[in-house]
Coordinates of C-alpha atoms and ligand atoms in Angstrom, one line a residue:
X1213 CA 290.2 105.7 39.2
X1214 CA 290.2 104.0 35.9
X1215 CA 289.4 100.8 35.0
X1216 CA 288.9 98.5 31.5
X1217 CA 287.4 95.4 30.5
X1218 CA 289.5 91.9 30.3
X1219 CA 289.4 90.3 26.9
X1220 CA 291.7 87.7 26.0
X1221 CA 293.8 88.2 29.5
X1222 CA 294.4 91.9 28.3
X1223 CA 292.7 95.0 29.5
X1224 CA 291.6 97.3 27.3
X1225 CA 289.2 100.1 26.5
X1226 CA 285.9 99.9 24.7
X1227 CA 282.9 102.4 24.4
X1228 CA 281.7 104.9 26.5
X1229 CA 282.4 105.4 29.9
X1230 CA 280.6 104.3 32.9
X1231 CA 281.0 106.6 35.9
X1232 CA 280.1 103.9 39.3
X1233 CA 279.4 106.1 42.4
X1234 CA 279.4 105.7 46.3
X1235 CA 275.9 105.0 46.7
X1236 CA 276.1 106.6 50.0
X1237 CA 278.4 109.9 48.9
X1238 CA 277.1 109.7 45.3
X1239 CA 281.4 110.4 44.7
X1240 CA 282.7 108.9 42.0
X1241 CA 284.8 106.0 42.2
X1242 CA 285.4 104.3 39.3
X1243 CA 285.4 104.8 35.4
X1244 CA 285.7 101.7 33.3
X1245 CA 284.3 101.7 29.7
X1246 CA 280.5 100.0 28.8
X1247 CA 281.7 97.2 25.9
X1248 CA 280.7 97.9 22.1
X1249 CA 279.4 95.1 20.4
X1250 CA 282.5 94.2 18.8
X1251 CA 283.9 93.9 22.0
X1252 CA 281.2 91.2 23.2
X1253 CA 282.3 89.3 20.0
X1254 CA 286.0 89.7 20.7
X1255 CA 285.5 88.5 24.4
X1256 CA 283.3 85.6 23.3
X1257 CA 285.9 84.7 20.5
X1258 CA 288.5 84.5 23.4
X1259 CA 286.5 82.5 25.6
X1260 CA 285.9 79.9 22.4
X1261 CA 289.6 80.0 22.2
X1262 CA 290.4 79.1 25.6
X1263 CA 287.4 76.1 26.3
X1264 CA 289.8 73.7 24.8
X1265 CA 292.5 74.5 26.9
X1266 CA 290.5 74.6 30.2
X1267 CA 289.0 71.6 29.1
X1268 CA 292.2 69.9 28.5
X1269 CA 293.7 71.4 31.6
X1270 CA 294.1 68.6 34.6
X1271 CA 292.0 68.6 37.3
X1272 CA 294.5 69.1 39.8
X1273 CA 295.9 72.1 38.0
X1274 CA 292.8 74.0 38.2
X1275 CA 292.5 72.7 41.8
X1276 CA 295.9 75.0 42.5
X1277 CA 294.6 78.1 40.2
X1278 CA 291.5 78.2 41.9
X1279 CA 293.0 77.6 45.5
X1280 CA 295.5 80.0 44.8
X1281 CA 292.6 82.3 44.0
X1282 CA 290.8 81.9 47.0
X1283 CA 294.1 83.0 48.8
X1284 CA 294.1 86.4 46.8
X1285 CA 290.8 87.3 47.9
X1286 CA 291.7 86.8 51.4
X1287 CA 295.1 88.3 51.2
X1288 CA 292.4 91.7 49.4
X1289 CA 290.0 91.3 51.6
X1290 CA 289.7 94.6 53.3
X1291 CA 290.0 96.1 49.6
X1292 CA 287.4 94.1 48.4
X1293 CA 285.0 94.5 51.5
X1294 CA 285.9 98.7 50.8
X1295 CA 284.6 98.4 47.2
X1296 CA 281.8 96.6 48.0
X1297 CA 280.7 98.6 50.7
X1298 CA 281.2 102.0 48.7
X1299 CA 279.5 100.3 45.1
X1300 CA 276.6 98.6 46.8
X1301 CA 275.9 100.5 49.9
X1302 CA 276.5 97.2 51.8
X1303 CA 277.6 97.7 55.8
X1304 CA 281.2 97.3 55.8
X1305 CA 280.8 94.5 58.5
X1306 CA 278.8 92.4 56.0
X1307 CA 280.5 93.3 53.5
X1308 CA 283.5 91.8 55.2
X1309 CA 281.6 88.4 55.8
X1310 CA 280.9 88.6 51.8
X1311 CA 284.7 88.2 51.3
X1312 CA 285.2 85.3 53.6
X1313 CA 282.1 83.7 51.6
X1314 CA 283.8 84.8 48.5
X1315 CA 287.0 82.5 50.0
X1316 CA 285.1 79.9 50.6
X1317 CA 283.1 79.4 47.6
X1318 CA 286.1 79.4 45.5
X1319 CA 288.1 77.0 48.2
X1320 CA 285.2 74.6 47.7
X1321 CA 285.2 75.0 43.9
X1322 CA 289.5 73.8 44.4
X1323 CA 288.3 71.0 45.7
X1324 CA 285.4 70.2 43.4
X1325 CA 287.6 70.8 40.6
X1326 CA 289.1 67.6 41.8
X1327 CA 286.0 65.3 42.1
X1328 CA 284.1 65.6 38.8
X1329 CA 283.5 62.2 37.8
X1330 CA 280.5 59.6 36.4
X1331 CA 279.5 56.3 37.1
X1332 CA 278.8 53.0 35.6
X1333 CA 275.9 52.0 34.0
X1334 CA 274.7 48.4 34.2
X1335 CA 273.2 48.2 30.1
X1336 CA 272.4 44.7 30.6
X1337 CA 269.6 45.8 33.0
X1338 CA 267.4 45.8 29.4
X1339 CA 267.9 42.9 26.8
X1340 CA 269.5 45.1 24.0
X1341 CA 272.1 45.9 26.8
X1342 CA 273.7 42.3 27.1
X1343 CA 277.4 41.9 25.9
X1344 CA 277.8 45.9 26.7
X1345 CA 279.6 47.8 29.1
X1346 CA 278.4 51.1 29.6
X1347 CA 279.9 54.3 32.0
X1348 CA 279.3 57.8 31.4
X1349 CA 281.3 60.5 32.4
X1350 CA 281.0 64.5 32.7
X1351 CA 282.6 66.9 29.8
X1352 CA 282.6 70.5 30.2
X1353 CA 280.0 72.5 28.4
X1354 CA 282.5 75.1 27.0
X1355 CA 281.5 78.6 26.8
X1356 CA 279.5 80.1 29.5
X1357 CA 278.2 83.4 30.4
X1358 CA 277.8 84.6 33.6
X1359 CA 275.5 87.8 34.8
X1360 CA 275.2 88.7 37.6
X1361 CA 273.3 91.5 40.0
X1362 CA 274.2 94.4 42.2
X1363 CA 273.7 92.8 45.6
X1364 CA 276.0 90.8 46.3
X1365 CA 279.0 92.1 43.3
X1366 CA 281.5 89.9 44.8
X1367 CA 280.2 86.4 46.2
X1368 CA 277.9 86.1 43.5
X1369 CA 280.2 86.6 40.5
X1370 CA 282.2 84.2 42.3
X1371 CA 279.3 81.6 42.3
X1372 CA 279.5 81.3 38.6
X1373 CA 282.9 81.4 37.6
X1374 CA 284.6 79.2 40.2
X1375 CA 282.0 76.6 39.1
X1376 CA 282.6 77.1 35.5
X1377 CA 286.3 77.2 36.1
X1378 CA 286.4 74.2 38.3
X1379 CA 284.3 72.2 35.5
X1380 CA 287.1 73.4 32.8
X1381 CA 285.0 76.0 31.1
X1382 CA 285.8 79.5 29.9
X1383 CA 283.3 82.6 30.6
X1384 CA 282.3 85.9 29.7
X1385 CA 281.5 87.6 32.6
X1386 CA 278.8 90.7 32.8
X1387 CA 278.3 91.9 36.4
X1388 CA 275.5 94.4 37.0
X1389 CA 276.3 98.1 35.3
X1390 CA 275.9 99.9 39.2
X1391 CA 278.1 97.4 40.9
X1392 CA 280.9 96.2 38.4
X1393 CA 284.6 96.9 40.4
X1394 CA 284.2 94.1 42.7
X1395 CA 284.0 92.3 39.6
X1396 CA 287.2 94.1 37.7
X1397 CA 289.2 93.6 41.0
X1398 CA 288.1 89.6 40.7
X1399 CA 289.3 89.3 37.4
X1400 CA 292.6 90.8 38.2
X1401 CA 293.3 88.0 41.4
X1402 CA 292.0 85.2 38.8
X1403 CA 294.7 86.3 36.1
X1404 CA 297.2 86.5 38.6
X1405 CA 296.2 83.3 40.2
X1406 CA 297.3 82.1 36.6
X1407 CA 293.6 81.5 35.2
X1408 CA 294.8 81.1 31.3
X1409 CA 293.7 84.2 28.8
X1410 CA 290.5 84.2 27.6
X1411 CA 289.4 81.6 30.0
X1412 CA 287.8 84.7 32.1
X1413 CA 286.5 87.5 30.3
X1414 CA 284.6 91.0 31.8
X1415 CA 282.2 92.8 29.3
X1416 CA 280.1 95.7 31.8
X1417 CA 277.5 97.4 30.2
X1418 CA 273.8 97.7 30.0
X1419 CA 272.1 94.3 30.2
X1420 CA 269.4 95.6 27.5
X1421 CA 272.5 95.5 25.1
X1422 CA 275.6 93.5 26.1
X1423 CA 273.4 91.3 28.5
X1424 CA 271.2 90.4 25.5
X1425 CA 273.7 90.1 23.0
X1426 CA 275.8 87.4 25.2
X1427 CA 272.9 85.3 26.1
X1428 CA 271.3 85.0 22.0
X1429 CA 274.9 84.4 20.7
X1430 CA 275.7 80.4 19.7
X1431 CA 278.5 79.9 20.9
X1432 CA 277.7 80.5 24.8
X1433 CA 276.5 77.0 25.8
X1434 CA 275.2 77.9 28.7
X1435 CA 274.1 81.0 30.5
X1436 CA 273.9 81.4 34.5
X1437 CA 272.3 84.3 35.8
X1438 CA 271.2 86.2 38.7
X1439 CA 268.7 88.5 38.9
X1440 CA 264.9 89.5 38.8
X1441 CA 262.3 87.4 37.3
X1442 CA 261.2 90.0 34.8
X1443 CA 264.7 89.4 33.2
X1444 CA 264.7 85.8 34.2
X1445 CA 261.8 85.6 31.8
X1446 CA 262.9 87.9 29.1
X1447 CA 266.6 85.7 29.0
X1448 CA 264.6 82.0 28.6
X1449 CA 262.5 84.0 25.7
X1450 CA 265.9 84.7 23.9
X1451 CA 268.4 81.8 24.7
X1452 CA 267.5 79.3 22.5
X1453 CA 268.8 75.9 22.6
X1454 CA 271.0 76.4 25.6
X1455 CA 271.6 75.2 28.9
X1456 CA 270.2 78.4 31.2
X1457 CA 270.7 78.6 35.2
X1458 CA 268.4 81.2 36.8
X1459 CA 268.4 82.3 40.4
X1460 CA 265.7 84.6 40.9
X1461 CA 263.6 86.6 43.6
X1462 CA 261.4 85.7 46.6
X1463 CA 258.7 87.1 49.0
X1464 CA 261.0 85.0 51.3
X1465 CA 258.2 83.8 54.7
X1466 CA 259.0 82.8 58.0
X1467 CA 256.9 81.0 60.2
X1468 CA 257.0 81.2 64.0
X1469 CA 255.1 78.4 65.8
X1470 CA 254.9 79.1 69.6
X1471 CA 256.8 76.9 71.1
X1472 CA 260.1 78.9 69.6
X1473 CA 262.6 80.7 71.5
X1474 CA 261.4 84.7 71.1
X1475 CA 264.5 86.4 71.9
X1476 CA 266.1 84.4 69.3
X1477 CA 263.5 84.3 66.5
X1478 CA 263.4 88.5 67.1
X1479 CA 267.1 88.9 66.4
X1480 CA 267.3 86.7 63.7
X1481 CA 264.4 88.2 61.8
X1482 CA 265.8 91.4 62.5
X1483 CA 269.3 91.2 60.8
X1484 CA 267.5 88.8 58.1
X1485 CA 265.2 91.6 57.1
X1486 CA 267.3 94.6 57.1
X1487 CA 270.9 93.1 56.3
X1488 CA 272.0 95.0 53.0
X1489 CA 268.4 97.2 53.5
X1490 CA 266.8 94.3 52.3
X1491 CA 268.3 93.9 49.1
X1492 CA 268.8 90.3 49.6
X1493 CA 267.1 87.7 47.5
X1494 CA 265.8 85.9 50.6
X1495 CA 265.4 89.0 52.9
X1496 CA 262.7 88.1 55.5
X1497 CA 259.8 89.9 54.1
X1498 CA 256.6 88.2 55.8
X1499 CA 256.6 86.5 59.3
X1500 CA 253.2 84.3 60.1
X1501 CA 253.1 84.0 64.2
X1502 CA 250.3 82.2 66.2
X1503 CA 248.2 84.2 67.9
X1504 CA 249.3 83.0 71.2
X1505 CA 252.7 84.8 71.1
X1506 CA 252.0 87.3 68.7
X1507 CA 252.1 90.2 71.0
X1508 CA 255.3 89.6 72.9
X1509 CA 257.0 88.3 69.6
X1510 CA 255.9 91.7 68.0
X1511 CA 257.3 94.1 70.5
X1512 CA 260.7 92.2 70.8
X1513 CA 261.0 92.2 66.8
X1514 CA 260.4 96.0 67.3
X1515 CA 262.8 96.6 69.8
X1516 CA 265.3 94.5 67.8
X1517 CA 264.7 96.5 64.6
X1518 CA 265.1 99.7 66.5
X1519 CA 268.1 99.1 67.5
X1520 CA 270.0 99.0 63.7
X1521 CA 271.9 101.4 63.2
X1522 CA 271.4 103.2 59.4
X1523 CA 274.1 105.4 57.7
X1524 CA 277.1 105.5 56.1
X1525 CA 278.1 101.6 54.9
X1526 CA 281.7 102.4 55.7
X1527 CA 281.3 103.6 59.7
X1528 CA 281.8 100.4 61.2
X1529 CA 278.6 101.0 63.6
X1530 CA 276.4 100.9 60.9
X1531 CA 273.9 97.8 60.4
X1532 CA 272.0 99.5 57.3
X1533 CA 273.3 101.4 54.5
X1534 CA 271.5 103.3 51.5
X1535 CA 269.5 101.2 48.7
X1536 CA 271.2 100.9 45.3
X1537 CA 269.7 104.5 44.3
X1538 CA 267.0 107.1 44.9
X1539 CA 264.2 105.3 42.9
X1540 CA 264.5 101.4 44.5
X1541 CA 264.4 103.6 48.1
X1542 CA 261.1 106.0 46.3
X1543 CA 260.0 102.9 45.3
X1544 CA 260.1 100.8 48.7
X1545 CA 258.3 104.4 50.2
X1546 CA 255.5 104.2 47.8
X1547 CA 255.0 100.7 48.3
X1548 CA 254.6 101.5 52.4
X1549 CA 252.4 104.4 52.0
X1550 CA 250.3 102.3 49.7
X1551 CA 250.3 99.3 52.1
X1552 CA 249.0 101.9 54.9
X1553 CA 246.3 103.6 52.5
X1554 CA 244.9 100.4 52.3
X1555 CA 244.8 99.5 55.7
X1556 CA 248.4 98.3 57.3
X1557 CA 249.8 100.0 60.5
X1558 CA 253.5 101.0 59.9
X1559 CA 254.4 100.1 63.3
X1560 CA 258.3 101.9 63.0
X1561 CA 260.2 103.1 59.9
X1562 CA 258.3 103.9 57.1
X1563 CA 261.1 106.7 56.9
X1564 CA 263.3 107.7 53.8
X1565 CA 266.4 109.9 53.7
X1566 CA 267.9 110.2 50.0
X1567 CA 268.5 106.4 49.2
X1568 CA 268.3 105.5 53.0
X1569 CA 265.6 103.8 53.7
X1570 CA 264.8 102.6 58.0
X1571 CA 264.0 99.6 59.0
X1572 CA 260.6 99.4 58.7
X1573 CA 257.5 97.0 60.6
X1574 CA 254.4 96.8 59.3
X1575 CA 251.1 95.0 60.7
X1576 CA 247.7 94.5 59.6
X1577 CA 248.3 93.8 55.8
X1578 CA 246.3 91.6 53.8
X1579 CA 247.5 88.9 51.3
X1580 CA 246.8 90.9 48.1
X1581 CA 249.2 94.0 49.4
X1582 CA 252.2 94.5 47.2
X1583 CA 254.2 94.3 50.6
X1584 CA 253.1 91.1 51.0
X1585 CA 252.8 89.3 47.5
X1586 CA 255.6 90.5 45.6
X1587 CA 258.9 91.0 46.4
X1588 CA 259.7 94.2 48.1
X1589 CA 263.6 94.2 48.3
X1590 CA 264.1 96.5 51.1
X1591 CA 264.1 96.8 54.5
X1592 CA 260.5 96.2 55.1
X1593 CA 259.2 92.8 56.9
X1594 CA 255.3 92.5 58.0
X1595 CA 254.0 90.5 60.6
X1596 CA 250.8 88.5 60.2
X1597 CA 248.9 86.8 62.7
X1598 CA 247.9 83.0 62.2
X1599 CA 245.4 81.1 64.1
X1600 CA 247.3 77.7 64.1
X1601 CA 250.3 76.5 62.5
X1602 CA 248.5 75.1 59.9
X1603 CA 247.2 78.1 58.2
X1604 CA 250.9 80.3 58.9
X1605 CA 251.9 77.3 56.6
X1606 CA 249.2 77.5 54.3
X1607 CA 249.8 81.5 54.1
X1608 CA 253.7 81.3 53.5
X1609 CA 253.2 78.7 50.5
X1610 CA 250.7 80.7 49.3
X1611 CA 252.5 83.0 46.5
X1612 CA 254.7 82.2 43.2
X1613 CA 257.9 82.2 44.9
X1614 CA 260.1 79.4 45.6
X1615 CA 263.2 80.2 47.3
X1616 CA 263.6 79.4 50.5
X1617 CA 262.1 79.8 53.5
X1618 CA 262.5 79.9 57.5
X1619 CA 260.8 77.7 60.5
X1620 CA 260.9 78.3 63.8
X1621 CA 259.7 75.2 66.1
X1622 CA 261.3 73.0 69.0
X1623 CA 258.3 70.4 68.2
X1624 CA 260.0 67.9 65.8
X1625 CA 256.6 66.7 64.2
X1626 CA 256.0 70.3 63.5
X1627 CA 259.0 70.8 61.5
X1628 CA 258.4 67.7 59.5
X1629 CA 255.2 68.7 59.0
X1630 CA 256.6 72.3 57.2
X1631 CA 259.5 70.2 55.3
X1632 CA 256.5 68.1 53.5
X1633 CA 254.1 71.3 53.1
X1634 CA 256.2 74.0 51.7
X1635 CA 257.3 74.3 48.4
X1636 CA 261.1 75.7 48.6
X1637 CA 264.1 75.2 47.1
X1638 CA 265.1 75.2 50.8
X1639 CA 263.7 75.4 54.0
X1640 CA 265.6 76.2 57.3
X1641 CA 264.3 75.0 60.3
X1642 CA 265.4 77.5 63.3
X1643 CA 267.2 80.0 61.5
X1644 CA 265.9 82.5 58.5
X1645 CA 265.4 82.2 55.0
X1646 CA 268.6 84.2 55.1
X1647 CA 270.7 81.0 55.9
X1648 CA 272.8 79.9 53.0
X1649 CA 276.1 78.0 53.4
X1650 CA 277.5 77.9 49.6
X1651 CA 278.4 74.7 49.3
X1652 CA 274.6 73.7 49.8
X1653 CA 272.2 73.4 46.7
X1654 CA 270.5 76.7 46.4
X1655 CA 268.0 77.7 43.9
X1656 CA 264.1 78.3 43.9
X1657 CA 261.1 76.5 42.8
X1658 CA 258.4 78.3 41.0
X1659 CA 259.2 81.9 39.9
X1660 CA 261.9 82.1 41.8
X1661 CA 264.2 80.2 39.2
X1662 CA 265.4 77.0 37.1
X1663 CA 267.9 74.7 38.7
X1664 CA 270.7 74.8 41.8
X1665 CA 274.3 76.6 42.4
X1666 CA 275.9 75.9 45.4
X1667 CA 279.7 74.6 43.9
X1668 CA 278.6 70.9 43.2
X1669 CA 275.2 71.6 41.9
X1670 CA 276.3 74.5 39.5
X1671 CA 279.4 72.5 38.6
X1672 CA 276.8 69.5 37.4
X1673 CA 274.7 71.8 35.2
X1674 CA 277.8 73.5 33.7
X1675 CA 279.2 70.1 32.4
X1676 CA 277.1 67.7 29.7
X1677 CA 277.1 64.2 30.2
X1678 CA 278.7 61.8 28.3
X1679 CA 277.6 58.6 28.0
X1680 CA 280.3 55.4 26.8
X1681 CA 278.6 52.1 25.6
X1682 CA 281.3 49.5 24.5
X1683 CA 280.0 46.3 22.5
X1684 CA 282.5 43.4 23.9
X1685 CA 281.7 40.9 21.8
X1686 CA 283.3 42.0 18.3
Ligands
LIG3034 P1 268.3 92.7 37.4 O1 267.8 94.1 37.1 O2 267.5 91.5 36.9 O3 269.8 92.6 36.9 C1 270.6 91.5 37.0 C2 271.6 91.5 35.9 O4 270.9 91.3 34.7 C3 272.4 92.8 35.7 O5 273.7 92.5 35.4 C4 271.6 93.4 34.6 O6 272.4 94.4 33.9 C5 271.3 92.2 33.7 N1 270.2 92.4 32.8 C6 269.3 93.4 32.8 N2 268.5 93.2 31.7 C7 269.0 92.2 31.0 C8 268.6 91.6 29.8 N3 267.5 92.0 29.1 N4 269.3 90.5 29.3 C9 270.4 90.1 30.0 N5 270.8 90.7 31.2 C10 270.1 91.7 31.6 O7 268.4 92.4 39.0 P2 269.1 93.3 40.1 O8 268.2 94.5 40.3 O9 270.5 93.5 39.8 O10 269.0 92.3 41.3 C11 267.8 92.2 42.1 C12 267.1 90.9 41.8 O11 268.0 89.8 41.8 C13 266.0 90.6 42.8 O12 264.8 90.1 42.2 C14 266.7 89.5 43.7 O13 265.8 88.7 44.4 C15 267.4 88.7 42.6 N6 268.5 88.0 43.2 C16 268.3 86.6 43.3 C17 269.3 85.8 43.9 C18 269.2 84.3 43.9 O14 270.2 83.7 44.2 N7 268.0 83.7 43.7 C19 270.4 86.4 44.5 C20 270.5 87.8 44.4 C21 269.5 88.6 43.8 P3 272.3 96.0 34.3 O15 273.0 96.0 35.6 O16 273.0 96.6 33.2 O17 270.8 96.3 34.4

């Protein structure tokens, strides 16, 4: 099937073709053209064109476009949840619960659309302030480009452009290069919703070209992006003076104090590790238990991951579908077999089909193991014994991430205790890392990223404020 890029509310052709596969058939299933330069330029034009009429454009109104939008996705939703499943490899059943996210976040962004607002300012709190009134409210930032990545091609695109929209700015959209129909079929409900031309614009292509070229040029004001820190990096180097949003990875920790609920903890930990084979920003990747129940917590996680069912994303059975390609699931492998060379047990999994990678428990790894320290994005989690919960809090702060992170406890004092210890941009107290509601803030400390989305907080970083001091005495 063919696709094209959306400039200007039209959709047309550009350079040369990108073939997106099934990650799980390797089938074709989409062509759509990579954008030329001059086709970045022309999209970025258009969205210049259009920030004055989005900014002009009453709150209420682009309360109904985005409402109506929301309804679109839901009306598509088995569509959607289909194209996800076949471009990312994500189980159909998540990929489903993606939608309804999807829904949501732009429902939420209707109704923020409708509350952006500033607040007095007392001036005559300082002496040079008496005989003014000062207010200052919030005024869109105009032009702002959105990238995003492959795992999540549909509730994370919609994390940046409901926000913008719902602000009153235009973008230029680039979702990742393996995962962009989601994002063409988006586009298409937002232009029908009656989102004004050129207020949403899709450029796909490589992010070492169109990517780059979007985030140098002047007149994006701000950039919001998604994606790993090496690019994180690489995007603050070439910005310049610009307002940049970046939500990056984790080596996302849970910690299990003793007096939790086993059962429970097991099957969370076991759908937070291997949902979308671990391709998830805040996948549970290292789990600190005391001593006391390490042993029975270990063999229910087990027995929990056994029982996830991997194949193909679109048999409704499945749990755990293929990684994004053959060299992320190679990579994953070597990073286990290196783990166990230097002394971790691979307790199950440790097993690789094509890009299908099992569910995978290792034990006995030390702090220094790539497993461990970096972020392995797949469906590998590691359990680690701690002597108190103390140093299973010491040992989940301990690494560069930020993101978020999971406690388990009944003991109130405990939890407290982890809330004022760990540096997160969120910790979740009985659930895992995994728990994200998207009208929260969300956003890491550390290298996991610079500032918050979650509607509101995105909304706040995508406007400037204005502030209004009136002299009253003249
Ligand atoms: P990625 O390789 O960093 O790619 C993300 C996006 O950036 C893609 O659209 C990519 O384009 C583009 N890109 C690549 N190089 C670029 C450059 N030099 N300039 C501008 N854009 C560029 O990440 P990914 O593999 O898709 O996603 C996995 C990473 O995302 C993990 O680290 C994960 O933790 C993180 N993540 C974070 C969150 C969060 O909310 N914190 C959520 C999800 C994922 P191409 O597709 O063409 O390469």
């Amino acid at each position: 099937m063919e696709f094209k890029l959306l400039i200007n509310g039209q959709w047309v052709g550009g350079g040369s073709p990108i073939e997106v596969k099934s990650k799980y058939s390797g089938e074709v299933i989409g062509v759509l053209p990579s954008a030329r330069h001059e086709d970045v330029d022309a999209a970025l034009s258009a969205a210049e064109g259009a920030a004055p009429v989005m900014a002009t454009m009453p709150a209420h109104k682009r309360g109904t476009v985005l409402a109506r939008a929301a309804e679109l996705i839901g009306e598509q939703r088995e569509d959607l949840a289909r194209t996800i499943a076949s471009e990312a490899g994500k189980a159909l059943k998540f990929a489903r619960l993606e939608v309804d996210r999807a829904v949501n976040t732009f429902t939420v962004a209707a109704e923020e659309a409708k509350r952006i607002h500033g607040e007095t300012v007392p001036l005559d709190a300082a002496s040079s302030g008496e005989g003014y009134f000062g207010f200052y409210v919030r005024r869109p930032v105009g032009v702002v480009a959105a990238i995003s990545p492959f795992n999540f091609p549909l509730n994370l695109v919609a994390h940046k452009v409901a926000p913008a929209l719902a602000a009153g700015n235009s973008v230029v959209l680039k979702p990742a290069t393996t995962t962009p129909l989601t994002a063409v079929k988006l586009c298409g409900i937002l232009a029908d919703a009656g989102v004004p031309a050129g207020a949403v614009n899709l450029v796909v292509g490589s992010g070492a070209t169109v990517g780059e070229w979007l985030v140098s040029d002047p007149r994006v004001a701000k950039v919001t992006f998604t994606g790993s820190p090496a690019v994180g990096k690489r995007i603050t180097e070439i910005a310049g003076i610009k307002k940049v949003t970046l939500e990056l990875g984790n080596n996302s920790p849970v910690v299990l104090a003793p007096d939790a609920d086993l059962d429970y903890v097991a099957k969370r930990c076991a759908v937070g590790a291997y949902y979308n084979s671990g391709q998830v920003c805040i996948s549970v990747q290292r789990i600190y238990s005391q001593k006391r129940v390490y042993d029975p917590f270990l063999e229910k996680f087990v027995k929990a991951s056994e029982g996830m069912v991997v194949g193909d994303p679109l048999d409704e059975r499945v749990d755990v579908g293929p990684m994004i390609d053959i060299d992320e699931a190679e990579r994953v492998d070597s990073w286990v077999s290196e783990a166990q060379a230097e002394g971790a047990t691979v307790v199950i999994g440790g097993k690789r089909d094509g890009s299908l990678y099992w569910p995978t428990v290792l034990t006995s790894v030390g702090p220094d193991m790539k497993v461990v320290a970096e972020e392995i994005f797949g469906p590998v989690a590691s359990v680690i014994q701690c002597d108190d919960f103390e140093e299973a809090l010491r040992q989940a702060d301990a690494t560069e991430y930020g993101l978020q992170v999971g406690v388990f406890t009944r003991d109130i004092h405990r939890a407290f205790e982890a809330i004022r210890r760990l540096n997160f941009g969120g910790v979740i107290i009985n659930d895992t890392p995994v728990f994200r509601a998207d009208h929260m803030p969300y956003g890491g400390n550390r290298k996991s990223g610079i500032g918050r989305e979650g509607v509101r907080f995105a909304m706040e970083d995508m406007t400037n404020i204005q502030m209004v001091a009136i002299r009253l005495d003249t």
